[in-house]
Coordinates of C-alpha atoms and ligand atoms in Angstrom, one line a residue:
M1 CA -45.9 -16.2 -58.5
T2 CA -48.4 -16.5 -61.4
D3 CA -45.7 -16.5 -64.0
D4 CA -43.9 -19.4 -62.5
M5 CA -47.2 -21.5 -62.4
L6 CA -48.0 -20.5 -65.9
K7 CA -44.6 -21.5 -67.2
F8 CA -44.6 -24.8 -65.4
L9 CA -48.0 -25.6 -66.8
K10 CA -47.0 -24.5 -70.4
D11 CA -43.9 -26.7 -70.2
K12 CA -46.0 -29.8 -69.1
L13 CA -48.7 -29.2 -71.7
N14 CA -45.8 -29.1 -74.3
G15 CA -47.7 -27.1 -77.0
F16 CA -51.2 -28.6 -76.1
E17 CA -53.5 -25.6 -76.0
P18 CA -56.8 -26.4 -74.3
D19 CA -60.0 -24.6 -75.4
T20 CA -62.2 -25.9 -72.8
A21 CA -61.7 -26.2 -69.1
I22 CA -64.0 -28.6 -67.0
V23 CA -63.8 -28.5 -63.1
L24 CA -65.0 -31.8 -61.9
G25 CA -66.5 -31.5 -58.5
S26 CA -66.8 -34.2 -55.8
G27 CA -67.2 -37.7 -57.0
L28 CA -67.1 -36.9 -60.7
G29 CA -63.3 -37.5 -61.2
S30 CA -63.8 -40.6 -63.5
F31 CA -64.9 -38.4 -66.4
T32 CA -61.4 -38.2 -67.3
S33 CA -61.1 -41.9 -68.4
L34 CA -62.8 -40.6 -71.7
I35 CA -59.3 -39.0 -72.6
K36 CA -56.9 -41.4 -74.4
D37 CA -53.3 -40.6 -73.5
P38 CA -54.0 -37.8 -71.1
I39 CA -51.3 -35.4 -69.9
I40 CA -51.6 -35.5 -66.1
I41 CA -50.3 -32.7 -63.9
P42 CA -50.8 -33.2 -60.1
Y43 CA -51.5 -29.7 -58.4
A44 CA -48.9 -30.7 -55.8
D45 CA -46.2 -30.5 -58.5
I46 CA -47.1 -27.0 -59.6
P47 CA -45.1 -24.2 -57.8
H48 CA -47.3 -22.4 -55.3
A49 CA -50.5 -24.3 -56.2
P50 CA -53.1 -25.0 -53.5
T51 CA -54.0 -28.7 -53.1
P52 CA -57.4 -30.0 -52.1
S53 CA -57.7 -31.5 -48.6
V54 CA -61.3 -32.9 -49.0
S55 CA -62.0 -36.7 -49.9
G56 CA -63.5 -37.1 -53.3
H57 CA -61.2 -34.4 -54.8
Q58 CA -58.2 -35.8 -56.5
G59 CA -56.1 -32.7 -57.2
R60 CA -54.7 -33.0 -60.6
F61 CA -55.0 -31.5 -64.1
C62 CA -55.7 -34.1 -66.8
A63 CA -55.5 -32.7 -70.4
G64 CA -56.4 -34.2 -73.7
I65 CA -58.9 -34.5 -76.4
I66 CA -62.6 -35.3 -76.0
G67 CA -64.9 -35.2 -79.0
R68 CA -64.1 -32.0 -81.0
H69 CA -62.2 -30.2 -78.2
K70 CA -58.9 -29.8 -76.4
V71 CA -59.9 -30.0 -72.8
I72 CA -58.1 -29.6 -69.4
C73 CA -60.1 -31.2 -66.6
L74 CA -59.5 -30.0 -63.1
Q75 CA -59.9 -33.3 -61.2
G76 CA -60.9 -31.8 -57.8
R77 CA -60.9 -28.2 -56.6
T78 CA -60.0 -26.3 -53.6
H79 CA -62.7 -24.6 -51.8
L80 CA -62.6 -21.3 -49.7
Y81 CA -63.7 -23.3 -46.6
E82 CA -60.4 -25.0 -46.7
G83 CA -58.9 -21.7 -45.9
L84 CA -57.9 -20.8 -49.3
N85 CA -57.6 -17.0 -50.1
P86 CA -60.2 -16.3 -52.9
H87 CA -57.4 -14.6 -54.7
M88 CA -55.8 -18.1 -55.3
I89 CA -59.0 -19.2 -57.0
A90 CA -58.9 -16.0 -59.2
M91 CA -55.2 -16.7 -60.1
S92 CA -55.9 -20.4 -61.0
T93 CA -58.9 -19.6 -63.1
Q94 CA -57.0 -16.7 -64.8
Q95 CA -54.2 -19.0 -65.7
L96 CA -56.7 -21.2 -67.7
K97 CA -57.4 -18.2 -69.9
D98 CA -53.7 -17.6 -70.2
L99 CA -53.3 -21.3 -71.5
G100 CA -55.9 -20.6 -74.1
V101 CA -59.1 -21.7 -72.6
K102 CA -62.3 -19.9 -74.1
R103 CA -65.1 -22.0 -72.4
F104 CA -65.3 -22.8 -68.8
I105 CA -67.5 -25.6 -67.5
A106 CA -68.0 -26.0 -63.7
T107 CA -69.6 -28.9 -62.1
N108 CA -70.3 -29.3 -58.5
A109 CA -72.2 -31.2 -55.9
A110 CA -75.1 -29.2 -54.2
G111 CA -78.0 -29.6 -51.9
S112 CA -81.5 -29.0 -53.3
L113 CA -83.8 -26.3 -52.0
R114 CA -86.7 -27.8 -53.7
A115 CA -88.7 -31.0 -52.8
D116 CA -89.3 -31.5 -56.5
M117 CA -85.7 -31.7 -57.3
P118 CA -84.4 -34.8 -55.2
A119 CA -81.0 -36.3 -54.6
G120 CA -79.7 -37.7 -57.9
S121 CA -81.0 -34.8 -60.1
L122 CA -78.9 -32.7 -62.4
M123 CA -79.4 -28.9 -62.4
L124 CA -78.2 -26.5 -65.1
I125 CA -77.3 -23.3 -63.5
S126 CA -79.0 -20.4 -65.0
D127 CA -77.7 -17.8 -62.5
H128 CA -76.1 -17.7 -59.0
I129 CA -76.4 -15.9 -55.8
N130 CA -73.0 -15.0 -54.0
F131 CA -73.6 -15.7 -50.4
S132 CA -70.1 -16.5 -49.4
A133 CA -69.2 -12.9 -48.5
R134 CA -65.9 -13.5 -50.3
N135 CA -64.9 -12.2 -53.8
P136 CA -61.9 -13.5 -55.8
L137 CA -61.5 -10.0 -57.6
L138 CA -60.9 -8.0 -54.4
G139 CA -57.8 -6.0 -54.5
P140 CA -55.8 -4.4 -57.4
Q141 CA -56.8 -6.1 -60.8
K142 CA -55.0 -5.9 -64.1
G143 CA -58.3 -5.5 -66.1
A144 CA -61.4 -3.5 -65.6
H145 CA -63.1 -3.5 -62.3
F146 CA -66.9 -4.0 -62.0
P147 CA -67.4 -6.9 -64.4
D148 CA -71.0 -7.3 -65.6
M149 CA -72.7 -10.4 -64.3
S150 CA -76.0 -10.0 -66.0
A151 CA -75.5 -13.0 -68.3
A152 CA -72.7 -15.0 -66.4
Y153 CA -73.9 -18.3 -67.6
D154 CA -73.9 -18.4 -71.4
A155 CA -77.4 -18.6 -72.8
D156 CA -76.4 -20.3 -76.1
L157 CA -74.4 -23.0 -74.2
R158 CA -77.2 -23.6 -71.9
Q159 CA -79.7 -24.0 -74.7
K160 CA -77.3 -26.5 -76.5
M161 CA -76.9 -28.5 -73.3
L162 CA -80.8 -28.6 -72.7
K163 CA -81.3 -29.9 -76.2
I164 CA -78.6 -32.6 -75.7
A165 CA -80.3 -33.6 -72.4
K166 CA -83.6 -33.8 -74.0
R167 CA -82.4 -36.0 -76.8
E168 CA -80.6 -38.3 -74.5
N169 CA -83.8 -38.5 -72.3
I170 CA -81.9 -37.1 -69.1
K171 CA -83.9 -34.9 -67.0
L172 CA -82.0 -31.6 -66.6
H173 CA -83.5 -29.1 -64.2
E174 CA -82.6 -25.4 -64.4
G175 CA -82.1 -23.2 -61.5
I176 CA -80.2 -20.7 -59.4
Y177 CA -77.1 -21.8 -57.4
L178 CA -76.5 -20.1 -54.1
M179 CA -73.0 -20.3 -52.6
V180 CA -72.3 -20.4 -48.9
L181 CA -68.8 -20.4 -47.4
G182 CA -69.3 -23.6 -45.4
P183 CA -67.9 -26.0 -44.3
N184 CA -71.0 -26.8 -42.2
Y185 CA -74.2 -27.7 -43.9
E186 CA -77.2 -25.4 -43.6
T187 CA -79.7 -25.2 -40.8
P188 CA -83.3 -25.7 -41.8
A189 CA -84.0 -22.0 -41.2
E190 CA -81.1 -21.1 -43.6
V191 CA -82.6 -23.5 -46.1
R192 CA -85.9 -21.8 -46.0
M193 CA -84.3 -18.4 -46.3
F194 CA -82.3 -19.4 -49.3
R195 CA -85.4 -20.8 -51.0
N196 CA -87.2 -17.4 -50.2
F197 CA -84.2 -15.6 -51.8
G198 CA -85.1 -17.6 -55.1
A199 CA -82.3 -20.0 -54.9
D200 CA -82.7 -23.6 -56.1
A201 CA -79.6 -25.2 -54.9
V202 CA -76.9 -24.6 -52.3
G203 CA -73.2 -25.4 -52.4
M204 CA -69.7 -24.4 -51.3
S205 CA -68.0 -23.9 -54.5
T206 CA -68.1 -22.7 -58.2
V207 CA -69.1 -19.0 -57.6
P208 CA -65.5 -17.6 -57.2
E209 CA -64.4 -19.5 -60.4
V210 CA -67.4 -18.3 -62.3
I211 CA -66.9 -14.7 -61.3
T212 CA -63.3 -14.8 -62.3
A213 CA -64.1 -16.7 -65.7
V214 CA -66.6 -13.9 -66.6
Y215 CA -64.2 -11.3 -65.6
C216 CA -61.6 -13.0 -68.0
E217 CA -64.3 -13.3 -70.8
M218 CA -64.6 -17.0 -70.9
K219 CA -68.0 -18.6 -71.8
V220 CA -69.5 -20.3 -68.7
L221 CA -71.6 -23.4 -68.3
G222 CA -72.4 -24.8 -65.0
I223 CA -74.1 -28.0 -63.8
S224 CA -74.8 -29.1 -60.2
V225 CA -75.3 -32.8 -59.2
I226 CA -77.9 -32.8 -56.5
S227 CA -76.5 -34.9 -53.8
N228 CA -79.1 -34.3 -51.1
L229 CA -82.2 -32.5 -50.1
G230 CA -81.4 -29.3 -48.2
A231 CA -81.4 -29.6 -44.2
G232 CA -85.1 -29.8 -43.0
L233 CA -86.6 -30.9 -46.4
N234 CA -85.6 -34.6 -45.4
K235 CA -85.8 -36.3 -42.2
D236 CA -82.2 -37.8 -42.8
N237 CA -79.1 -35.9 -41.3
L238 CA -76.5 -35.0 -43.9
N239 CA -73.1 -36.4 -44.2
H240 CA -70.3 -36.2 -46.7
E241 CA -70.1 -40.0 -47.4
D242 CA -73.7 -40.2 -48.5
V243 CA -73.3 -36.9 -50.7
L244 CA -70.3 -38.6 -52.4
K245 CA -72.1 -41.7 -53.1
T246 CA -75.2 -40.1 -54.7
V247 CA -72.9 -37.8 -56.6
T248 CA -71.0 -40.7 -58.1
D249 CA -74.1 -42.5 -59.2
A250 CA -75.6 -39.3 -60.8
G251 CA -72.3 -38.4 -62.0
S252 CA -72.6 -41.0 -64.9
K253 CA -75.5 -39.1 -66.4
L254 CA -73.6 -35.9 -66.2
S255 CA -70.5 -37.6 -67.8
L256 CA -72.6 -38.6 -70.8
L257 CA -74.1 -35.2 -71.2
L258 CA -70.6 -33.6 -71.1
Q259 CA -69.3 -36.1 -73.6
R260 CA -72.1 -35.6 -76.0
F261 CA -71.6 -31.7 -75.6
L262 CA -68.0 -31.9 -76.3
E263 CA -68.6 -34.1 -79.4
E264 CA -71.2 -31.8 -80.8
E265 CA -70.7 -28.2 -79.7
Ligands
HPA1 N1 -75.2 -27.7 -48.6 C1 -74.1 -27.0 -49.0 N2 -73.3 -27.6 -49.8 C2 -73.6 -28.9 -50.3 C3 -74.7 -29.6 -49.9 C4 -75.7 -28.9 -49.1 O1 -76.7 -29.4 -48.7 N3 -74.7 -30.7 -50.5 C5 -73.4 -30.8 -51.3 N4 -72.9 -29.7 -51.1

């Protein structure tokens, strides 16, 4: 199954070998307008590939040059809460490695667990907590088991991104991302518990991809767009449309950071 997908992607990319993959989370799809003459591959055309069923997620690869890099953007992702087997996420991420990708940049929308990090903020992920009770590496693996996760989010790439943000005058928080399975938002009690765990933001994605990317020895950078304060930290109820709107507004700041990063690093 993997070989089919890989061959299909290689044929479509026609000799283009991406070095950087960027997963564009909810509402961040327009980043790809920076690519001139992109190669576009809808997930639906790829043999056996899962396609996103959530609004805000387009579901296609968009490859081309940005700055100094050959990038492949994933415009939209599938989530475990859509019923996806975590193994599928492992396979898709492994494929990026097989296409030549060495750096894996994940973006996502997340709820803040800190009153001082309101909706519209950006958070550089320094580490994560896998609270999803799922793991993409379960089952027989080709490589070694028990990958080391003690430096999952590359310190050097993080420092470079922080420097760019400072120079561009864009506030970039740093914090720990906790993944829940979803699809419901948290209860206020869960938000308090996650805060006590030491997490700064909560979301429903990214961790399976990052675990696999680390396993595949890619360098990882992760940034959350804070779309809302977690349940109970705000008097408003949470809904997906508000989340998408905030993410799209804050997404322009993130696009600029990513663009500068690709131009310089
Ligand atoms: N919780 C979980 N996932 C999310 C949230 C949230 O508050 N906001 C955006 N994705």
